[in-house]
Short mmCIF file of C-alpha atoms in Angstrom, two decimals:
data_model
loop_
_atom_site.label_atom_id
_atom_site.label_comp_id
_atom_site.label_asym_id
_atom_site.label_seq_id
_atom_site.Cartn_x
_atom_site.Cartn_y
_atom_site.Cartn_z
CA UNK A 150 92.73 -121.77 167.18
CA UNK A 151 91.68 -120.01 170.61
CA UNK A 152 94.29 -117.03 169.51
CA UNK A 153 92.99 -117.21 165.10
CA UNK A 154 90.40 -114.64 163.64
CA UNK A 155 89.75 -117.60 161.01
CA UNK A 156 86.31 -119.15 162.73
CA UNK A 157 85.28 -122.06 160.50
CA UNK A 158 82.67 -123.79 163.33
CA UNK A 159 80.18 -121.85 165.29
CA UNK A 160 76.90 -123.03 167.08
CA UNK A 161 73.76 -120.73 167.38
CA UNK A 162 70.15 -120.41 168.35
CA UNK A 163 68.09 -118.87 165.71
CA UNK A 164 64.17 -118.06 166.68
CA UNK A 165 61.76 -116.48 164.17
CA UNK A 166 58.88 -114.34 164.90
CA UNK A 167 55.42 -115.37 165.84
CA UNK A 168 52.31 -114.26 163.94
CA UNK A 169 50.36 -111.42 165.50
CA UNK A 170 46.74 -112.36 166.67
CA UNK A 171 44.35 -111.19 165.34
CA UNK A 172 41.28 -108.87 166.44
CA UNK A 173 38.08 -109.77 168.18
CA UNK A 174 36.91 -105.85 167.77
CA UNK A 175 33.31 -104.69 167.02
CA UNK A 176 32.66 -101.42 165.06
CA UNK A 177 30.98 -98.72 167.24
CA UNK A 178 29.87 -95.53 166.13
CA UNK A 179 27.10 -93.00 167.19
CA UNK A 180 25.34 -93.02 163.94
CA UNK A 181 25.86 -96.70 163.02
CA UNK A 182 23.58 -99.59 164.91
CA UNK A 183 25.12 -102.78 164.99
CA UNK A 184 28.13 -102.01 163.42
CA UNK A 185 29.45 -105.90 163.25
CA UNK A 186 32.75 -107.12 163.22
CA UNK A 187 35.62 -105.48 162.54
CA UNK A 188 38.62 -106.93 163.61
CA UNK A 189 42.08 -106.68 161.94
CA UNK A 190 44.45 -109.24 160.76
CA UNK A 191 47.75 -109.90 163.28
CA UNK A 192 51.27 -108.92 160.98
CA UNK A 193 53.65 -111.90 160.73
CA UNK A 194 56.54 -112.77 162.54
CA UNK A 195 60.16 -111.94 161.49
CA UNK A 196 62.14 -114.73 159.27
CA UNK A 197 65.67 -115.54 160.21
CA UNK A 198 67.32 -114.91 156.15
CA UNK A 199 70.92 -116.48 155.37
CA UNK A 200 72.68 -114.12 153.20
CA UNK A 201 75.87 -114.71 151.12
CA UNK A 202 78.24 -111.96 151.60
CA UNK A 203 81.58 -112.09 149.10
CA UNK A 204 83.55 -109.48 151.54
CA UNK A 205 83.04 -112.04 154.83
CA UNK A 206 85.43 -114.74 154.88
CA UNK A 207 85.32 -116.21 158.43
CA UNK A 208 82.08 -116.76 161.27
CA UNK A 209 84.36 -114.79 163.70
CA UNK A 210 81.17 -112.77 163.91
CA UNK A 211 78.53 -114.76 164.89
CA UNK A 212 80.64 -116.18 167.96
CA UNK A 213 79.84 -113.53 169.75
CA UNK A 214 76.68 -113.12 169.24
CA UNK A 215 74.66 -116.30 169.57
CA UNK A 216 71.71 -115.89 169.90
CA UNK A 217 69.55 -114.45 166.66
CA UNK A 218 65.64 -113.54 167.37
CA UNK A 219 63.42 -111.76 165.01
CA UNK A 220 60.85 -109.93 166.49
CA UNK A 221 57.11 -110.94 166.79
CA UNK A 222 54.05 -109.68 164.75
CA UNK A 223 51.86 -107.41 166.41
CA UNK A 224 47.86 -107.69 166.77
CA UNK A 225 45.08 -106.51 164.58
CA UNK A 226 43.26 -103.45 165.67
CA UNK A 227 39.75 -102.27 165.15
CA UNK A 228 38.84 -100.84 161.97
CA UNK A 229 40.32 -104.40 160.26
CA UNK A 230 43.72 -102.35 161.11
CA UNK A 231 46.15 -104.81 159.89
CA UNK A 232 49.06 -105.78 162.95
CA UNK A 233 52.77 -104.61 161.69
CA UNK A 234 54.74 -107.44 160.45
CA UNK A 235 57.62 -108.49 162.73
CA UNK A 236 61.56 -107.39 161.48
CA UNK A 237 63.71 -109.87 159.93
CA UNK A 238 67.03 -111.00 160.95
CA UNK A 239 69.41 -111.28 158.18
CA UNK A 240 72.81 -113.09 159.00
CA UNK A 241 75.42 -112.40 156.69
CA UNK A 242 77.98 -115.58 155.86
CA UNK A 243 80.60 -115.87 153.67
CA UNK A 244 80.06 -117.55 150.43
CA UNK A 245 80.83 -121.58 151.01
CA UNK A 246 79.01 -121.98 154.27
CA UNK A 247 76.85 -124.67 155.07
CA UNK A 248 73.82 -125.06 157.78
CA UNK A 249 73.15 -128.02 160.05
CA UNK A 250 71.08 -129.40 162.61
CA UNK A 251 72.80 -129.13 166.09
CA UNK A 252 70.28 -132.30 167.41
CA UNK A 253 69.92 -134.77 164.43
CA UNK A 254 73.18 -133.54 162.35
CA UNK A 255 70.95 -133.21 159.37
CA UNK A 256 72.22 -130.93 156.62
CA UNK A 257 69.83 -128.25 155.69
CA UNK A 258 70.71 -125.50 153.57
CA UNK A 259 74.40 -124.34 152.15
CA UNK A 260 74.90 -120.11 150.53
CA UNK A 261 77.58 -120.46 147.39
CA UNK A 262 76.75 -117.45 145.80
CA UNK A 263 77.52 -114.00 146.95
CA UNK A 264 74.19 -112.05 147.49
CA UNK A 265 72.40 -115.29 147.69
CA UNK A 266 69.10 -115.09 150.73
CA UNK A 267 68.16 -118.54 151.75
CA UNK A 268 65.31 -118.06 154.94
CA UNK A 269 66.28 -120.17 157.68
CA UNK A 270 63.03 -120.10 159.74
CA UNK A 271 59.48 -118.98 158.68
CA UNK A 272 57.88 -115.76 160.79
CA UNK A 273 54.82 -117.54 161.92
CA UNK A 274 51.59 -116.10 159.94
CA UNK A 275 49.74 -113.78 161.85
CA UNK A 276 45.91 -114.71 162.88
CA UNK A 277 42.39 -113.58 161.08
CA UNK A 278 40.81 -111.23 162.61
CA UNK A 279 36.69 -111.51 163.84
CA UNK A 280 35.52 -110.08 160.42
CA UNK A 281 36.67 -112.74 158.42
CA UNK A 282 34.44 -115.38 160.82
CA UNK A 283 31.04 -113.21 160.12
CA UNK A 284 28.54 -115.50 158.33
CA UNK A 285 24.81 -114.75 157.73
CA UNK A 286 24.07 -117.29 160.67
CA UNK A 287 26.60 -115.94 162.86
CA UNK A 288 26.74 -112.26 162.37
CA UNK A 289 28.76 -111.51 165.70
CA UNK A 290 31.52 -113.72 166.19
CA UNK A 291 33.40 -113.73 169.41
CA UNK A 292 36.79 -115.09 167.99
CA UNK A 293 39.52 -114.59 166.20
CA UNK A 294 43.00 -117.01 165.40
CA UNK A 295 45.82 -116.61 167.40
CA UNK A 296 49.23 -116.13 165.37
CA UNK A 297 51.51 -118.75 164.58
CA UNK A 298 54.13 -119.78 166.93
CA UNK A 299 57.46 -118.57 166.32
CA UNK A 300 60.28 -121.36 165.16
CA UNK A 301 63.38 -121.91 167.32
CA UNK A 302 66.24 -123.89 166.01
CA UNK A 303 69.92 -124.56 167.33
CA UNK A 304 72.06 -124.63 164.38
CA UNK A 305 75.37 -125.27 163.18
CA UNK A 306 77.55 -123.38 160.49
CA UNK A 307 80.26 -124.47 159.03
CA UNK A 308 82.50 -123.01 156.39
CA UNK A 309 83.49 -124.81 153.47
CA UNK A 310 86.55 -123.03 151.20
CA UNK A 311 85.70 -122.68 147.82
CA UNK A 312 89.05 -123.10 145.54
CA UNK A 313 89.85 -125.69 142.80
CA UNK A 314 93.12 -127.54 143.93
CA UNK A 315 93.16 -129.19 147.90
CA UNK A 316 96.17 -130.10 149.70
CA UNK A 317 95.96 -133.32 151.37
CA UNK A 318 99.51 -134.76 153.23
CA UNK A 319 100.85 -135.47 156.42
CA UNK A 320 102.43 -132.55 158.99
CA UNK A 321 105.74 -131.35 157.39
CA UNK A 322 105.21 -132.80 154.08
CA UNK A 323 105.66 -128.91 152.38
CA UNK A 324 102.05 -128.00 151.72
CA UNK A 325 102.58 -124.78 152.75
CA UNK A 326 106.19 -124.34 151.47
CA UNK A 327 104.31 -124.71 148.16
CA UNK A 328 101.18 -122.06 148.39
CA UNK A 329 104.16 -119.42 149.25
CA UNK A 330 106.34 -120.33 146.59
CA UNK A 331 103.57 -120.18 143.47
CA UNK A 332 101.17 -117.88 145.25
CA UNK A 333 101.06 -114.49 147.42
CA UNK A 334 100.02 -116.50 150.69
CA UNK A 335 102.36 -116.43 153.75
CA UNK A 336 100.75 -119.30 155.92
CA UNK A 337 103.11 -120.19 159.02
CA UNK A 338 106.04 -122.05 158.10
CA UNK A 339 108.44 -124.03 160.52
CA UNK A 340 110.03 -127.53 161.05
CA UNK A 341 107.86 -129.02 163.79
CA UNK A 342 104.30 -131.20 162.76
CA UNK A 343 101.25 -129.46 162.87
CA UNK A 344 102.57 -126.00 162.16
CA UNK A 345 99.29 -124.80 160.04
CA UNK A 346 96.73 -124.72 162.29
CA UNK A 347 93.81 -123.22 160.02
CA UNK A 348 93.06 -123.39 156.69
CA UNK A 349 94.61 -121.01 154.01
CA UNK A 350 93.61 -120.10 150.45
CA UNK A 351 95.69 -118.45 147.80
CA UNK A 352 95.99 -117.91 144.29
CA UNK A 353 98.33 -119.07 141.94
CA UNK A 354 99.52 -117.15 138.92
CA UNK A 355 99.44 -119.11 135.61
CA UNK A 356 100.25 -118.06 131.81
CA UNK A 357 99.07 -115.24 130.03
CA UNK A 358 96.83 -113.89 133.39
CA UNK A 359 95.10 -116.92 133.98
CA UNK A 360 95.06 -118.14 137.93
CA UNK A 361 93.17 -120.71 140.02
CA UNK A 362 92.86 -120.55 143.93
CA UNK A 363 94.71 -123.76 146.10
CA UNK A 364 93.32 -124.27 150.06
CA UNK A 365 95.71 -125.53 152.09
CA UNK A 366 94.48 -127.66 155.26
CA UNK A 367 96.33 -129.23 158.34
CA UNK A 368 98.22 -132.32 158.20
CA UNK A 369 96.46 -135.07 158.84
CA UNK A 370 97.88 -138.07 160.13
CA UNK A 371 96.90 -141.97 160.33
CA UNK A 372 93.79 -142.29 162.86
CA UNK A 373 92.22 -139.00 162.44
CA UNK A 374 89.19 -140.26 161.35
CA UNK A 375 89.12 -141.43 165.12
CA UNK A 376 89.91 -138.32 166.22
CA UNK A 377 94.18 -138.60 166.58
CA UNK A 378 95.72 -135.06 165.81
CA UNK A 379 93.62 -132.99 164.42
CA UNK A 380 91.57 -135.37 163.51
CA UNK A 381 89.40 -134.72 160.18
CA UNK A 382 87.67 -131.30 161.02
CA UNK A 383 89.35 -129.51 158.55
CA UNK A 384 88.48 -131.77 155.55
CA UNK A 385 85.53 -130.04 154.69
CA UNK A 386 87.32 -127.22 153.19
CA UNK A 387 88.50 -129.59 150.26
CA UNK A 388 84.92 -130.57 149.51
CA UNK A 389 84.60 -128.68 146.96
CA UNK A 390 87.48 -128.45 145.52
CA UNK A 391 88.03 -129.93 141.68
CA UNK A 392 91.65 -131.35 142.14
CA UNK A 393 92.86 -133.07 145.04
CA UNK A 394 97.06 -133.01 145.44
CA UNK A 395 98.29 -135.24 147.86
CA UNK A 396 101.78 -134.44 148.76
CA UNK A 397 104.40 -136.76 150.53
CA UNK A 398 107.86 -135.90 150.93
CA UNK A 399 110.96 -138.01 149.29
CA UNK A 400 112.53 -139.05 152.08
CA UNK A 401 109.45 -141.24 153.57
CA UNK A 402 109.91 -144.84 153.85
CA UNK A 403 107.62 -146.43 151.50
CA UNK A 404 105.28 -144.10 149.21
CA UNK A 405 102.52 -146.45 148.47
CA UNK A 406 101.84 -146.95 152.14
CA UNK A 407 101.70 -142.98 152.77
CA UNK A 408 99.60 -142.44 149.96
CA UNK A 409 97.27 -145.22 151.06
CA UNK A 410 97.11 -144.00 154.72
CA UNK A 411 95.55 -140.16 153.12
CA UNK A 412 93.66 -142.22 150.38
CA UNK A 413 91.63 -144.15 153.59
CA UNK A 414 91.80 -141.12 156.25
CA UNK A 415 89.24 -139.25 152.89
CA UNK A 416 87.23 -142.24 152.77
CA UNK A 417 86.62 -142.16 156.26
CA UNK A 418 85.69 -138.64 156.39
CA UNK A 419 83.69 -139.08 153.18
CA UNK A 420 83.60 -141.20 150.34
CA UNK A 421 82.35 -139.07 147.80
CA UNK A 422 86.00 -137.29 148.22
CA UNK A 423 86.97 -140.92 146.22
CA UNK A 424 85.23 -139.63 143.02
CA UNK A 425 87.83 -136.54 142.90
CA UNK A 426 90.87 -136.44 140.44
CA UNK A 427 94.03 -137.08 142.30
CA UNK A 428 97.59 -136.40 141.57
CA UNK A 429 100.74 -137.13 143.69
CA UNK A 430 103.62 -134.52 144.13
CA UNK A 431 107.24 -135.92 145.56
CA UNK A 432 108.06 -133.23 147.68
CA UNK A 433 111.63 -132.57 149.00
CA UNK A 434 112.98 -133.69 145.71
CA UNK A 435 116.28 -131.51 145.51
CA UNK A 436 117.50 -133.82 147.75
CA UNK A 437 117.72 -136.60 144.71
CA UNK A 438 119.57 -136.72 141.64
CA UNK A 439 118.56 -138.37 138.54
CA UNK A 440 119.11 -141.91 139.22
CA UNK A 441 117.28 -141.88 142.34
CA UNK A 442 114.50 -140.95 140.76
CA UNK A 443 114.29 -143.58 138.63
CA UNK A 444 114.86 -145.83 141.02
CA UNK A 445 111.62 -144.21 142.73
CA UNK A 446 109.40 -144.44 139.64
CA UNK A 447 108.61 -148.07 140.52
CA UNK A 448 107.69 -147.36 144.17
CA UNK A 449 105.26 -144.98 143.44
CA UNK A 450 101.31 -145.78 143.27
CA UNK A 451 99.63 -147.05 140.08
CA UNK A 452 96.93 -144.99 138.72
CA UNK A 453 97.93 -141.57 139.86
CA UNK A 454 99.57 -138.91 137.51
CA UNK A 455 103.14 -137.81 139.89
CA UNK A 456 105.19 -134.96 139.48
CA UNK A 457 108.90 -134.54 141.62
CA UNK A 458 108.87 -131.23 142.95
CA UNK A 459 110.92 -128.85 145.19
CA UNK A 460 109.03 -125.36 146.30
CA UNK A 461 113.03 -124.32 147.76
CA UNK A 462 114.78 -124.59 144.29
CA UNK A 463 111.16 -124.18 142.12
CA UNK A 464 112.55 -127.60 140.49
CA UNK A 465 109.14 -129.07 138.86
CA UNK A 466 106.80 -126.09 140.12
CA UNK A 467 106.22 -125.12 136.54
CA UNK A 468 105.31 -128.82 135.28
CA UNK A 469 102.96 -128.93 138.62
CA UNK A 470 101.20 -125.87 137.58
CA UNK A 471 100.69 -127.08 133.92
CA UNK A 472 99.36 -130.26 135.09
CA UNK A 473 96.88 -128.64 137.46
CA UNK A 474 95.64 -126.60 135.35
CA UNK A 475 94.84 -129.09 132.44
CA UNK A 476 93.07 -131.23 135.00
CA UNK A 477 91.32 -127.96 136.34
CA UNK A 478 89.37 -126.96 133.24
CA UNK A 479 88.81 -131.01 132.32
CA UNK A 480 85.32 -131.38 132.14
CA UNK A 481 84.90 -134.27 134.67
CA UNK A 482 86.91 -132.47 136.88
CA UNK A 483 84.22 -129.02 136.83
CA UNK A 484 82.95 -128.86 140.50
CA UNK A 485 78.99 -129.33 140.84
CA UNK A 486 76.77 -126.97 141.82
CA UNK A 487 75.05 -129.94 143.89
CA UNK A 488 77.25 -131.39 146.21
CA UNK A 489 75.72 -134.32 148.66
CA UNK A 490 77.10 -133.40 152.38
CA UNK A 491 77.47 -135.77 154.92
CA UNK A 492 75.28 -135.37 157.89
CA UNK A 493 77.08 -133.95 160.85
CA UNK A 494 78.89 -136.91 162.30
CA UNK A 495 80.23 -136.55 165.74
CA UNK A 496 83.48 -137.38 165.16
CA UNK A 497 83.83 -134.37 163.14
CA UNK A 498 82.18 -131.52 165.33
CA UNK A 499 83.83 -129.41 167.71
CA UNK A 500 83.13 -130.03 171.12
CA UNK A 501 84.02 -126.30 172.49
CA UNK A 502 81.14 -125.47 170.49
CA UNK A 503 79.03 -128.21 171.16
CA UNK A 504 79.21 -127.68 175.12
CA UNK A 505 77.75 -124.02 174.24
CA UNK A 506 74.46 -123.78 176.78
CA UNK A 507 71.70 -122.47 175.57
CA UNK A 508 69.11 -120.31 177.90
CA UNK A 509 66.42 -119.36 175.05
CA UNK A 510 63.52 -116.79 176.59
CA UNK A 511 60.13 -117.98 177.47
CA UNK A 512 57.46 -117.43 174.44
CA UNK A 513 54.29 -116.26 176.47
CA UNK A 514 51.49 -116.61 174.44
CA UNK A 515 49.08 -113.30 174.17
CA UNK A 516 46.55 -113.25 177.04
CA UNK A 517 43.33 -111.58 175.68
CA UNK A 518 43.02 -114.75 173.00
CA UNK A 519 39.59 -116.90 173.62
CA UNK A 520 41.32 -119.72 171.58
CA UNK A 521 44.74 -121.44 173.06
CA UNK A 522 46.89 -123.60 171.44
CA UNK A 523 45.09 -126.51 171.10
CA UNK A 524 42.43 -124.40 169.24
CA UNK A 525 45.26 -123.61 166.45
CA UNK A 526 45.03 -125.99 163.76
CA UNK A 527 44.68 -126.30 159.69
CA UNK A 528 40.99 -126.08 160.01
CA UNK A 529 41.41 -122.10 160.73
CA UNK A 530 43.23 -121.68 157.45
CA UNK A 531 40.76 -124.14 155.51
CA UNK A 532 38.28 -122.22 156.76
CA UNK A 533 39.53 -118.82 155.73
CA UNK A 534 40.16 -119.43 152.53
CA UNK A 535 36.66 -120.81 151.89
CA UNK A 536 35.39 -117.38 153.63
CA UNK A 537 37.93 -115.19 151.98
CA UNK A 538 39.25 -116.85 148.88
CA UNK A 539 40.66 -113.95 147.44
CA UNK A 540 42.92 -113.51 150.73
#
């Protein structure tokens, strides 16, 4: 992966803004006595804004630059001079990526549509300024809120392949023979396990125009869920798919116990995968005549629709495709537009990532403020809109 543009996993530190304070000012002019109060409003701070972009299709970009800070609002000035807001950082992902928590794991937000803004992280709201305080018992007030604090958040983003058929098998079991026989992808192809080492999405050509997309992952073998191979980080890019294929070659030892070894390795990873529509394609199958095949009907697994195939010869590609697509466009088979994620187990991050060190910047707070932190509270904003209720 070290030597791949294709950058599925990153880890970053995302800080909004904080609010501008706002003004303690009093109006002085020649010709006006007692002018009163007149300090500005502090701008807000900067949001951090996800936004899905349809021409990105890896996070190769945000590996090198980890750390994302909007800027801070500035202060109110005299004259109730508003403060400038702070600038927003928009990050631009491609479509399918999903946002966790680097501390708890907890899912948070996911962009599936291109164009789509989700904000991250609130700009903290800038503070009232002095004229806003002004009461007919206290004319001349000497304070004035402090902005918000800004937000800081370590996050993770991962990238989730959007395409309607998966391939789930074991190293070597064809999956990629396949995509470059029915579609224009040319993923790496040799005779050694583990060959595909990233993901790889391509679309297949049907009747009269029609096409669907198919993601091919690694091979996964028995144990990943405890980390053995490659263990199950690359499941997440057949999360969304509609059709799962499981693939498993014909000259394996025993079928059933193959299939059941993939069937547990999803469940592991997440059970929801169970709810998917599965079929099973005999791979390899040029290497059996007629009467083998027979014989093989009654080793195969009950309750999954099969299909002999051979991507060399194209033997069975054609009743693959046909299949696919009718379970494709089945109604119970139409991918949701809410999909439950698991939270971000350890098992399944990557630990390259993970060991990133953060060294954020200090936050100093504005100096000229009579209130400090422990002054900030709701009570400010209860009270402002009881002063200003049009505000």
């Amino acid at each position: 992966m070290a030597e791949s543009n294709f950058i599925d996993y990153v880890k970053i530190l995302c800080r909004s803004g904080k609010g501008g304070a706002g003004s303690r000012h009093y109006h002085r002019a020649k010709y006006v006595p007692k002018g009163g109060p007149d300090g500005g409003d502090g701008g807000r701070g900067g949001h951090i804004i996800l936004h899905g972009n349809r021409n990105i299709w890896t996070l190769l970009h945000l590996r090198y630059q980890r750390h994302i800070f909007a800027t801070d609002g500035q202060s109110g000035g005299a004259n109730r001079s508003f403060g400038k807001d702070g600038e927003d950082r928009i990050i631009e992902v491609p479509i399918g990526t999903t946002v966790f928590d680097a501390e708890t794991g907890e899912f948070l937000c996911e962009v599936t549509e291109d164009n789509q803004e989700i904000k991250l992280l609130r700009g903290g709201k800038g503070g009232l300024g002095n004229c806003h305080f002004a009461t007919p018992t206290n004319q001349a007030p000497r304070y004035a809120q402090p902005g918000e604090p800004a937000i800081e958040k370590a996050v993770v983003l991962e990238l989730k392949l959007l395409g309607d058929v998966g391939l789930v098998g074991f190293p070597n079991a064809g999956k990629s023979t396949l995509l470059s026989s029915i579609s224009a992808a040319r993923p790496k192809i040799a005779d050694y396990p583990f060959t595909t080492m990233e993901p790889s999405l391509g679309i297949v050509q049907y009747r009269d125009g029609r096409s669907f997309t198919m993601a091919d992952i690694p091979g996964i073998i028995e144990g990943a869920s405890e980390g053995k191979g490659l263990g199950l980080r690359f499941l997440r890019h057949i999360e969304r798919n509609a059709v799962l294929l499981f693939m498993i070659p014909a000259d394996t030892n025993d079928i059933k116990k193959d299939y059941e070894i993939l069937l547990n390795e999803l469940r592991e990873f997440n059970p929801e995968l169970m709810d998917k529509s599965r079929i099973l394609a005999i791979t390899k199958s040029d290497m059996l005549d007629d009467e083998l095949r027979e014989e093989m009907m009654n080793e195969l697994p009950e309750g999954v629709q099969t299909v002999f195939i051979s991507s060399v010869t194209g033997f069975g590609l054609t009743e693959l495709k046909d299949l696919l697509w009718r379970e494709i466009n089945d109604e119970n088979n139409k991918i949701v537009s809410t999909i439950t994620h698991r939270p971000l187990d350890i098992r399944h991050r990557v630990e390259e990532e993970d060991d990133f060190i953060f060294e954020p910047e200090p936050i100093d707070d504005d100096e000229d403020l009579l209130l400090t932190d422990e002054d900030w509270n709701d009570e400010f904003w209860e009270e402002e809109s009881s002063v200003n209720p049009d505000r």
